[in-house]
Amino acid sequence: MSPPRRPSSGLLSRVASWSVLVAALVAPSLAEAAAPFVVIDAASGRVLMQEDATMPWHPASVTKLMTTYVALKRLREGAIGWETPIPVSMRAARAVPSKIGLNPGQEVTLENAMKMMLVKSANDMAVVIAEGVGGSVENFAEMMNAEAARLGMRESHFENPNGLHVPGQQTSARDLAILARALLTEFPDQADLFQIPAVQLGERVMKNTNGLIGRYPGIEGMKTGFVCPSGFNLVAVASRGGQRLIAVVLGQPSAADRTIKAAALLDKGFGTSGGFFGLSGGTLESLPRSPVSVAPNMRQDICVRRKGPPASEEELDAGPVQVPAFQNAESGQPFSGAVFAAAVPGSSVRGSRGPRSLSERAPLEPIPVFVGRSPGSASAPIAANARPVPARPDEPATATAYAGDKGKLVNPLTGRPVAPVAAGAGPIVLAPAEAVPLKAGSGIGSGARPSDAKKLGAIEAKSAEPKAAVAKPVPTGKAAPVKAKAKPAAKAKPKAAAKPAAKAPAKTTAKPAGKTTGLAHPAGGA
């Protein structure tokens, strides 16, 4: 009997290709399958449950927790103060939403900027804080990475203070739990910053983007984050029965999903004294490294394949929606979080696995914030990006224009001599008293053209010869005396003496001298 025929290499290659194709169609992608999370006991740092906690992930606006940590540390060191006025730079003003929308040159204190950043998740306020603390975004990013390394956040790298997507900016659920715990333990007196329900700027009221605030019992806040490559992220802290837990949820398909999942995980954590998934008693430091080294990009899943636009951070403010069927793995009973409520027709928020629901938020009392200086700003430390004001008003506008000049220095605006400026002294702001007001109609610095002279109130000087003065009315039969000297128009040098006015006709009434038409009134005149 002849041996069985071996399949040809071509057939094997075709079978292998079909196998790969079927596997690609059936198996979910890494980004779809991964949804990292971790729950820890805040006091001990013990891990209660986790999944892919060390997998790199794009942080989005939870980056602002590290921005807060660096700022609070510099505040404690005295390098900056709560009432320090920080100028808004052009870079901060150009930040993309979510933002407050201040203009370049405006000032905001560190305290107000911090509150607006954490509640509204304002990207422009994160840049304001970074520049006020570090001098520039780049310097501040170095400070962020230095603190991350010191804290043991081994999967984290930061490029900016607000979390706007940059490919190299990443973190992990484990690292964010380390950061959240450091904020709570190192700055316990600042814990209220993370649970502000809303802020009010003028007539504008902005609610906290954390959907657990006003819904979950014992919630102590923390921070949300969303960009398309990361999905919806949430770091949450809650206390119950004398125990405080930290939950980190990453990569959720909507704001509703991240809030519901965080609530369920917190309920699980409060309902057990042991760990899950074989990690009972483990610590964040003992978690093994992930085989993945680069954060996956969730853009296709979150912002491309969805039906309709991606949900916003304010998605949960519409009202109550349908209850999810979460159960305790040990007792089989529904979890007790007040985040769940009865369904309300027409108010459901659709998540990745069908209708989801959250109870309506409790009324959120806003805390007032403002733009500008506070009463203590004058004595507060100076912001790192604030320019020093010169001691004398006659110093030059810039130091670099005169650096190294050993001769006589003259202020270009006043003409008065000034002391030499040392090289490398940096930019100097011109004192307000040195600003020389321009007379109307001068055309200097206003983009004026000669054709705009009448609009600006300038004196016309089309002819070098001055116009004759108008004679004053005199009694009939007498010639009107005329002054020989007439005022030249526009300071033009006369080529000839002014012609005397003709005798006034006896029956002709001359125009009053008060309405002489030879000169135009300057702008802003009487």
Coordinates of C-alpha atoms in Angstrom, one line a residue:
M1 CA 0.0 0.0 0.0
S2 CA 1.4 3.4 -1.0
P3 CA 2.0 5.9 1.7
P4 CA -0.5 8.7 2.1
R5 CA 0.2 11.8 0.0
R6 CA 1.7 14.7 1.9
P7 CA -0.1 18.0 1.3
S8 CA 1.7 20.4 -1.0
S9 CA 3.5 23.4 0.4
G10 CA 1.1 25.6 -1.5
L11 CA -1.9 24.0 0.2
L12 CA -0.2 24.4 3.6
S13 CA 0.4 28.0 3.0
R14 CA -3.2 28.6 1.9
V15 CA -4.5 26.8 5.0
A16 CA -2.2 28.9 7.2
S17 CA -3.4 32.0 5.5
W18 CA -7.0 31.1 6.1
S19 CA -6.3 30.3 9.7
V20 CA -4.7 33.7 10.2
L21 CA -7.6 35.4 8.5
V22 CA -10.2 33.6 10.6
A23 CA -8.3 34.3 13.8
A24 CA -8.1 38.0 12.9
L25 CA -11.9 38.1 12.3
V26 CA -12.8 36.2 15.4
A27 CA -10.3 37.3 18.0
P28 CA -10.7 40.9 19.2
S29 CA -7.9 43.3 18.8
L30 CA -5.7 44.1 21.8
A31 CA -7.3 47.5 22.1
E32 CA -10.8 46.0 22.1
A33 CA -9.9 43.3 24.6
A34 CA -8.0 45.4 27.0
A35 CA -9.8 47.6 29.6
P36 CA -7.3 48.0 32.4
F37 CA -8.4 48.6 35.9
V38 CA -7.1 48.3 39.5
V39 CA -8.7 48.8 43.0
I40 CA -6.5 49.3 46.0
D41 CA -6.8 50.0 49.7
A42 CA -5.6 53.6 50.0
A43 CA -4.2 53.2 53.6
S44 CA -2.1 50.1 52.9
G45 CA -1.6 50.1 49.2
R46 CA -2.8 46.5 49.0
V47 CA -4.3 45.5 45.6
L48 CA -7.8 44.2 45.9
M49 CA -8.4 43.5 42.2
Q50 CA -6.8 44.3 38.9
E51 CA -6.7 43.5 35.2
D52 CA -3.9 44.6 32.9
A53 CA -2.9 47.1 35.6
T54 CA 0.6 47.5 34.3
M55 CA -0.4 47.8 30.6
P56 CA 0.7 51.1 29.1
W57 CA -2.2 53.4 28.3
H58 CA -2.8 57.0 27.1
P59 CA -3.7 59.0 30.2
A60 CA -5.8 61.9 28.6
S61 CA -6.9 64.4 31.3
V62 CA -6.0 62.2 34.3
T63 CA -2.6 63.7 33.5
K64 CA -3.8 66.7 35.4
L65 CA -3.4 64.7 38.6
M66 CA 0.4 64.8 38.1
T67 CA 0.1 68.5 37.2
T68 CA -1.6 69.0 40.6
Y69 CA 1.0 66.9 42.4
V70 CA 3.9 69.0 41.0
A71 CA 2.2 72.3 41.7
L72 CA 1.3 71.3 45.3
K73 CA 4.8 70.2 46.0
R74 CA 6.2 73.6 44.8
L75 CA 3.5 75.3 46.8
R76 CA 4.7 73.5 49.9
E77 CA 8.3 74.5 49.2
G78 CA 7.2 78.2 49.0
A79 CA 8.2 78.6 45.3
I80 CA 4.6 79.7 44.5
G81 CA 1.5 80.7 46.5
W82 CA -2.2 80.1 46.3
E83 CA -2.7 83.8 45.5
T84 CA 0.2 84.1 43.1
P85 CA -1.1 85.8 39.9
I86 CA -0.1 83.9 36.8
P87 CA -0.3 85.6 33.4
V88 CA -2.1 83.8 30.6
S89 CA 0.3 83.2 27.7
M90 CA -0.6 83.0 24.1
R91 CA 0.2 79.3 24.3
A92 CA -2.4 78.8 27.1
A93 CA -5.0 80.9 25.3
R94 CA -4.6 78.7 22.2
A95 CA -5.2 75.4 24.0
V96 CA -8.0 73.4 22.5
P97 CA -11.2 72.7 24.5
S98 CA -12.1 71.8 27.1
K99 CA -11.1 75.3 28.3
I100 CA -12.1 78.4 30.2
G101 CA -11.2 80.7 27.3
L102 CA -9.1 83.5 28.9
N103 CA -7.2 86.0 26.8
P104 CA -3.5 86.5 26.6
G105 CA -2.3 89.0 29.3
Q106 CA -5.1 88.2 31.7
E107 CA -4.1 86.9 35.1
V108 CA -5.5 84.2 37.3
T109 CA -4.3 83.0 40.7
L110 CA -3.0 79.5 41.2
E111 CA -5.9 78.6 43.5
N112 CA -8.6 79.6 40.9
A113 CA -6.6 78.0 38.0
M114 CA -6.4 74.7 40.0
K115 CA -10.1 74.6 40.8
M116 CA -11.1 75.3 37.2
M117 CA -8.6 72.7 35.9
L118 CA -9.8 69.9 38.2
V119 CA -13.6 70.6 37.9
K120 CA -13.9 71.6 34.2
S121 CA -10.8 69.7 33.1
A122 CA -9.7 72.9 31.5
N123 CA -6.7 72.5 29.2
D124 CA -5.8 76.2 29.2
M125 CA -5.7 76.3 33.0
A126 CA -3.3 73.3 33.0
V127 CA -0.9 75.3 30.7
V128 CA -1.3 78.4 33.0
I129 CA -0.3 76.3 36.0
A130 CA 2.6 74.6 34.2
E131 CA 4.1 77.9 33.1
G132 CA 3.4 79.6 36.4
V133 CA 5.2 76.8 38.3
G134 CA 7.9 75.7 35.8
G135 CA 8.4 78.7 33.6
S136 CA 7.4 76.8 30.4
V137 CA 5.5 73.6 29.5
E138 CA 8.8 71.9 28.6
N139 CA 10.4 72.6 31.9
F140 CA 7.2 71.5 33.7
A141 CA 7.1 68.2 31.8
E142 CA 10.6 67.5 33.0
M143 CA 9.4 68.1 36.6
M144 CA 6.5 65.8 36.0
N145 CA 8.7 63.0 34.8
A146 CA 11.2 63.5 37.7
E147 CA 8.3 63.1 40.2
A148 CA 6.9 60.1 38.3
A149 CA 10.3 58.3 38.5
R150 CA 10.7 59.2 42.2
L151 CA 7.2 57.7 43.0
G152 CA 8.0 54.5 41.1
M153 CA 5.6 55.1 38.2
R154 CA 7.6 52.9 35.8
E155 CA 5.1 52.9 32.9
S156 CA 4.6 56.7 32.8
H157 CA 6.0 59.4 30.6
F158 CA 4.6 62.9 30.3
E159 CA 4.9 65.4 27.5
N160 CA 2.4 68.1 28.5
P161 CA 0.4 69.1 31.6
N162 CA -3.2 68.6 30.2
G163 CA -3.2 65.2 28.6
L164 CA -3.9 66.3 25.1
H165 CA -2.8 63.4 23.0
V166 CA 0.9 62.9 22.2
P167 CA 2.1 59.5 21.1
G168 CA 4.8 59.2 23.7
Q169 CA 2.7 60.3 26.6
Q170 CA 1.5 57.2 28.5
T171 CA 0.8 55.8 32.0
S172 CA -0.9 52.7 33.5
A173 CA -3.7 51.9 35.9
R174 CA -1.0 50.9 38.5
D175 CA 0.9 54.1 38.1
L176 CA -2.2 56.2 38.4
A177 CA -3.1 54.4 41.6
I178 CA 0.4 55.2 43.0
L179 CA -0.1 58.8 42.0
A180 CA -3.6 59.1 43.6
R181 CA -2.3 57.5 46.8
A182 CA 0.6 59.9 46.9
L183 CA -1.8 62.9 46.6
L184 CA -3.9 61.6 49.4
T185 CA -1.1 60.8 51.8
E186 CA 1.3 63.7 51.1
F187 CA -1.3 66.4 50.8
P188 CA -4.2 65.4 53.1
D189 CA -5.1 69.0 53.7
Q190 CA -5.8 69.5 50.0
A191 CA -8.1 66.5 49.5
D192 CA -11.1 68.8 49.1
L193 CA -9.7 70.0 45.7
F194 CA -10.8 66.7 44.1
Q195 CA -14.4 66.7 45.2
I196 CA -15.6 70.2 44.3
P197 CA -19.0 69.6 42.8
A198 CA -19.0 72.7 40.5
V199 CA -17.4 76.1 40.0
Q200 CA -19.1 79.4 39.0
L201 CA -17.2 82.0 37.0
G202 CA -19.4 85.0 36.7
E203 CA -22.7 83.6 35.4
R204 CA -21.1 80.5 34.0
V205 CA -21.6 77.3 36.1
M206 CA -19.4 74.3 35.3
K207 CA -20.1 70.9 36.8
N208 CA -17.5 68.4 37.8
T209 CA -16.8 65.9 34.9
N210 CA -16.6 63.1 37.5
G211 CA -20.0 61.4 37.2
L212 CA -19.7 59.7 40.6
I213 CA -19.8 63.1 42.4
G214 CA -23.4 63.6 43.5
R215 CA -24.3 60.0 42.8
Y216 CA -22.1 57.6 44.7
P217 CA -22.1 57.5 48.5
G218 CA -18.8 58.3 50.1
I219 CA -17.2 59.6 46.9
E220 CA -14.2 61.8 47.4
G221 CA -13.6 62.7 43.8
M222 CA -10.3 62.6 41.8
K223 CA -10.2 63.0 38.0
T224 CA -11.6 62.0 34.6
G225 CA -10.0 61.9 31.2
F226 CA -10.9 61.4 27.5
V227 CA -9.2 61.5 24.2
C228 CA -10.0 59.2 21.2
P229 CA -6.8 57.2 21.5
S230 CA -7.4 56.4 25.2
G231 CA -11.2 56.1 25.6
F232 CA -12.8 57.2 28.8
N233 CA -10.6 57.1 31.9
L234 CA -11.4 57.7 35.5
V235 CA -9.5 57.7 38.8
A236 CA -12.0 57.6 41.7
V237 CA -11.6 57.7 45.5
A238 CA -14.4 56.7 48.0
S239 CA -14.7 56.0 51.7
R240 CA -17.2 53.7 53.5
G241 CA -17.1 52.2 57.0
G242 CA -13.7 53.7 57.8
Q243 CA -12.1 52.3 54.6
R244 CA -10.9 54.3 51.7
L245 CA -10.5 52.8 48.3
I246 CA -8.9 54.0 45.0
A247 CA -10.3 52.7 41.7
V248 CA -8.7 53.3 38.3
V249 CA -10.7 52.5 35.2
L250 CA -9.2 53.0 31.7
G251 CA -10.3 52.6 28.1
Q252 CA -14.1 52.6 28.5
P253 CA -16.3 53.4 25.5
S254 CA -18.3 56.2 27.1
A255 CA -18.5 58.4 30.2
A256 CA -21.5 56.3 31.4
D257 CA -19.5 53.0 31.1
R258 CA -16.5 54.4 33.1
T259 CA -18.7 55.7 35.9
I260 CA -20.8 52.5 36.2
K261 CA -17.7 50.3 36.1
A262 CA -15.9 52.4 38.7
A263 CA -19.0 52.2 41.0
A264 CA -19.3 48.5 40.6
L265 CA -15.6 48.0 41.4
L266 CA -15.8 50.2 44.4
D267 CA -18.8 48.2 45.7
K268 CA -16.8 44.9 45.2
G269 CA -13.9 46.4 47.1
F270 CA -16.0 47.5 50.0
G271 CA -17.8 44.1 50.0
T272 CA -14.7 42.0 50.5
S273 CA -11.7 41.9 52.8
G274 CA -9.6 39.7 50.5
G275 CA -8.2 40.2 47.0
F276 CA -9.4 39.0 43.6
F277 CA -7.8 37.1 40.8
G278 CA -5.2 35.5 43.1
L279 CA -3.7 38.8 44.1
S280 CA -4.8 38.8 47.8
G281 CA -2.4 40.8 49.8
G282 CA -0.3 41.9 46.8
T283 CA 1.0 45.4 46.4
L284 CA 1.3 47.8 43.5
E285 CA 5.0 47.4 43.5
S286 CA 4.7 43.6 43.2
L287 CA 2.6 43.6 40.1
P288 CA 4.4 42.1 37.2
R289 CA 5.4 44.2 34.2
S290 CA 3.2 44.0 31.1
P291 CA 4.6 42.4 28.0
V292 CA 3.2 45.4 26.1
S293 CA 5.5 48.4 26.0
V294 CA 3.5 50.8 23.8
A295 CA 0.0 52.1 24.7
P296 CA -2.6 50.9 22.2
N297 CA -4.6 53.5 20.2
M298 CA -8.3 53.3 20.8
R299 CA -9.3 55.8 18.2
Q300 CA -10.9 53.3 15.8
D301 CA -13.0 51.8 18.6
I302 CA -14.0 55.0 20.3
C303 CA -14.3 57.6 17.6
V304 CA -14.6 55.8 14.3
R305 CA -16.6 52.7 14.7
R306 CA -19.2 54.2 17.0
K307 CA -22.6 55.2 15.7
G308 CA -22.7 58.9 16.1
P309 CA -20.1 61.2 17.7
P310 CA -18.2 60.1 20.8
A311 CA -19.8 61.0 24.1
S312 CA -18.6 64.1 25.9
E313 CA -17.4 64.5 29.5
E314 CA -20.7 66.1 30.3
E315 CA -22.7 63.1 29.0
L316 CA -24.1 62.1 32.4
D317 CA -25.9 65.4 33.2
A318 CA -29.0 64.6 31.1
G319 CA -30.7 62.6 33.9
P320 CA -31.3 59.1 35.3
V321 CA -31.1 56.1 33.0
Q322 CA -31.7 52.3 33.2
V323 CA -30.1 50.1 36.0
P324 CA -27.3 47.8 35.0
A325 CA -27.4 44.2 36.3
F326 CA -24.2 44.1 38.4
Q327 CA -24.1 41.4 41.1
N328 CA -21.7 40.6 43.9
A329 CA -19.6 37.6 42.9
E330 CA -19.8 36.1 46.4
S331 CA -23.4 36.8 47.6
G332 CA -25.2 37.0 44.2
Q333 CA -27.0 40.2 45.4
P334 CA -27.0 43.5 43.5
F335 CA -24.4 46.0 44.6
S336 CA -25.5 48.7 47.0
G337 CA -24.1 51.8 45.3
A338 CA -26.5 54.7 45.2
V339 CA -25.3 55.3 41.6
F340 CA -28.1 52.9 40.5
A341 CA -31.7 54.0 40.1
A342 CA -34.9 53.0 38.4
A343 CA -35.2 53.5 34.7
V344 CA -36.7 56.7 33.4
P345 CA -38.2 56.5 29.9
G346 CA -36.3 58.5 27.2
S347 CA -33.3 59.2 29.4
S348 CA -31.0 56.2 28.8
V349 CA -27.4 56.6 27.8
R350 CA -26.3 53.9 25.4
G351 CA -22.9 52.3 26.2
S352 CA -20.9 49.6 24.4
R353 CA -23.1 46.8 25.7
G354 CA -26.6 48.3 25.4
P355 CA -28.6 50.8 27.5
R356 CA -26.9 51.8 30.8
S357 CA -28.2 53.9 33.5
L358 CA -27.2 56.2 36.3
S359 CA -29.3 58.0 38.9
E360 CA -29.9 61.7 38.5
R361 CA -27.2 63.8 40.2
A362 CA -27.9 65.5 43.5
P363 CA -27.9 69.3 43.3
L364 CA -24.3 70.5 42.9
E365 CA -23.6 73.7 44.8
P366 CA -20.9 75.7 42.9
I367 CA -17.9 77.3 44.4
P368 CA -17.2 80.8 43.1
V369 CA -13.9 81.4 41.2
F370 CA -12.7 84.5 39.5
V371 CA -10.1 85.9 37.1
G372 CA -7.6 88.5 38.2
R373 CA -5.6 89.1 41.4
S374 CA -6.8 88.5 44.9
P375 CA -6.1 90.8 48.0
G376 CA -3.0 88.7 48.8
S377 CA -1.5 88.7 45.4
A378 CA 0.8 91.6 46.0
S379 CA 2.8 89.8 48.7
A380 CA 2.6 86.3 47.1
P381 CA 5.6 84.7 45.4
I382 CA 6.1 85.7 41.8
A383 CA 5.1 83.2 39.1
A384 CA 7.9 81.5 37.2
N385 CA 6.7 83.0 33.9
A386 CA 6.1 86.6 35.2
R387 CA 8.5 89.2 33.8
P388 CA 10.3 91.4 36.4
V389 CA 9.3 95.1 36.5
P390 CA 12.3 97.5 36.4
A391 CA 13.1 99.5 39.5
R392 CA 13.4 102.8 37.4
P393 CA 11.0 103.9 34.7
D394 CA 13.8 105.1 32.5
E395 CA 15.4 101.7 31.8
P396 CA 15.3 100.5 28.2
A397 CA 12.5 98.3 26.9
T398 CA 14.7 95.4 26.4
A399 CA 18.0 94.4 28.0
T400 CA 19.3 92.6 24.9
A401 CA 19.2 95.8 22.8
Y402 CA 21.9 97.4 25.0
A403 CA 23.7 94.4 26.4
G404 CA 27.5 94.8 26.3
D405 CA 27.3 98.5 25.2
K406 CA 29.9 100.4 27.3
G407 CA 29.1 103.8 25.9
K408 CA 26.4 106.2 26.8
L409 CA 23.0 104.6 26.8
V410 CA 19.9 106.6 26.0
N411 CA 16.3 105.7 26.4
P412 CA 14.7 105.8 22.9
L413 CA 11.4 107.2 24.2
T414 CA 12.7 109.9 26.6
G415 CA 16.2 110.7 25.3
R416 CA 17.5 110.6 28.9
P417 CA 20.7 108.6 29.6
V418 CA 20.4 105.3 31.6
A419 CA 22.8 103.0 33.4
P420 CA 24.3 100.1 31.3
V421 CA 22.4 96.9 31.4
A422 CA 24.3 93.7 32.2
A423 CA 24.4 91.1 29.4
G424 CA 22.0 88.2 29.9
A425 CA 19.8 90.2 32.3
G426 CA 16.7 89.0 30.4
P427 CA 13.7 90.9 29.2
I428 CA 12.6 94.0 31.2
V429 CA 9.0 95.3 31.1
L430 CA 8.7 99.0 30.3
A431 CA 7.1 100.8 33.3
P432 CA 3.6 102.2 32.6
A433 CA 4.8 105.8 33.2
E434 CA 7.2 105.5 30.2
A435 CA 4.4 105.0 27.7
V436 CA 4.2 108.3 25.7
P437 CA 0.7 109.0 24.4
L438 CA 0.4 109.8 20.7
K439 CA -1.4 112.9 19.6
A440 CA -4.5 112.2 17.5
G441 CA -3.8 112.3 13.8
S442 CA -0.1 111.6 14.1
G443 CA -0.6 108.4 12.2
I444 CA 2.2 106.7 14.2
G445 CA 1.6 103.2 15.2
S446 CA -2.0 103.2 14.0
G447 CA -1.5 102.1 10.4
A448 CA -2.7 105.5 9.1
R449 CA -2.2 106.6 5.5
P450 CA -2.0 110.1 4.1
S451 CA -5.5 109.6 2.7
D452 CA -6.8 109.0 6.2
A453 CA -5.7 112.4 7.4
K454 CA -9.2 113.9 7.6
K455 CA -10.6 110.9 9.4
L456 CA -7.8 111.1 12.0
G457 CA -8.1 114.9 12.5
A458 CA -4.7 115.7 11.0
I459 CA -3.9 119.2 9.6
E460 CA -3.9 119.3 5.8
A461 CA -0.8 120.9 4.2
K462 CA -1.5 120.6 0.5
S463 CA -0.1 124.0 -0.3
A464 CA 2.9 125.7 1.3
E465 CA 1.2 129.1 1.2
P466 CA -1.0 130.0 4.2
K467 CA -4.6 130.9 3.6
A468 CA -5.7 134.5 4.3
A469 CA -7.6 135.3 7.4
V470 CA -11.2 136.2 7.1
A471 CA -12.0 139.8 7.7
K472 CA -14.1 140.8 10.7
P473 CA -17.3 142.7 10.0
V474 CA -17.0 146.5 10.3
P475 CA -19.4 149.5 10.1
T476 CA -20.6 150.5 6.6
G477 CA -18.3 152.8 4.8
K478 CA -15.1 151.8 6.6
A479 CA -12.5 149.4 5.4
A480 CA -11.8 146.4 7.6
P481 CA -8.3 146.4 9.0
V482 CA -6.5 143.2 8.3
K483 CA -3.7 141.7 10.4
A484 CA -0.5 141.3 8.4
K485 CA 0.6 138.1 10.1
A486 CA -1.5 135.0 9.4
K487 CA -0.9 131.6 11.1
P488 CA 0.8 129.2 8.7
A489 CA -1.0 125.9 8.1
A490 CA 0.8 122.7 9.3
K491 CA 3.8 124.8 10.3
A492 CA 4.7 125.2 6.6
K493 CA 7.2 128.0 5.8
P494 CA 5.4 130.8 3.9
K495 CA 6.9 131.7 0.5
A496 CA 5.3 135.1 0.5
A497 CA 3.4 137.5 2.8
A498 CA -0.3 136.9 3.2
K499 CA -2.4 139.0 0.8
P500 CA -4.6 141.5 2.5
A501 CA -8.3 140.9 2.4
A502 CA -10.4 142.9 0.0
K503 CA -12.7 145.6 1.3
A504 CA -15.9 144.2 2.7
P505 CA -18.9 145.1 0.5
A506 CA -21.4 147.3 2.4
K507 CA -24.3 144.9 1.8
T508 CA -22.4 141.7 2.3
T509 CA -22.4 140.0 5.7
A510 CA -19.1 138.3 6.5
K511 CA -19.0 134.9 8.3
P512 CA -18.2 135.1 12.1
A513 CA -14.6 134.6 13.0
G514 CA -15.5 131.8 15.4
K515 CA -16.3 129.5 12.4
T516 CA -13.1 130.0 10.5
T517 CA -12.8 127.2 7.9
G518 CA -9.0 127.2 7.4
L519 CA -8.2 124.6 10.1
A520 CA -9.8 121.3 11.0
H521 CA -10.4 120.4 14.7
P522 CA -8.1 117.5 15.9
A523 CA -9.8 114.3 16.9
G524 CA -11.2 114.4 20.4
G525 CA -11.1 118.2 20.5
A526 CA -13.7 120.5 22.0

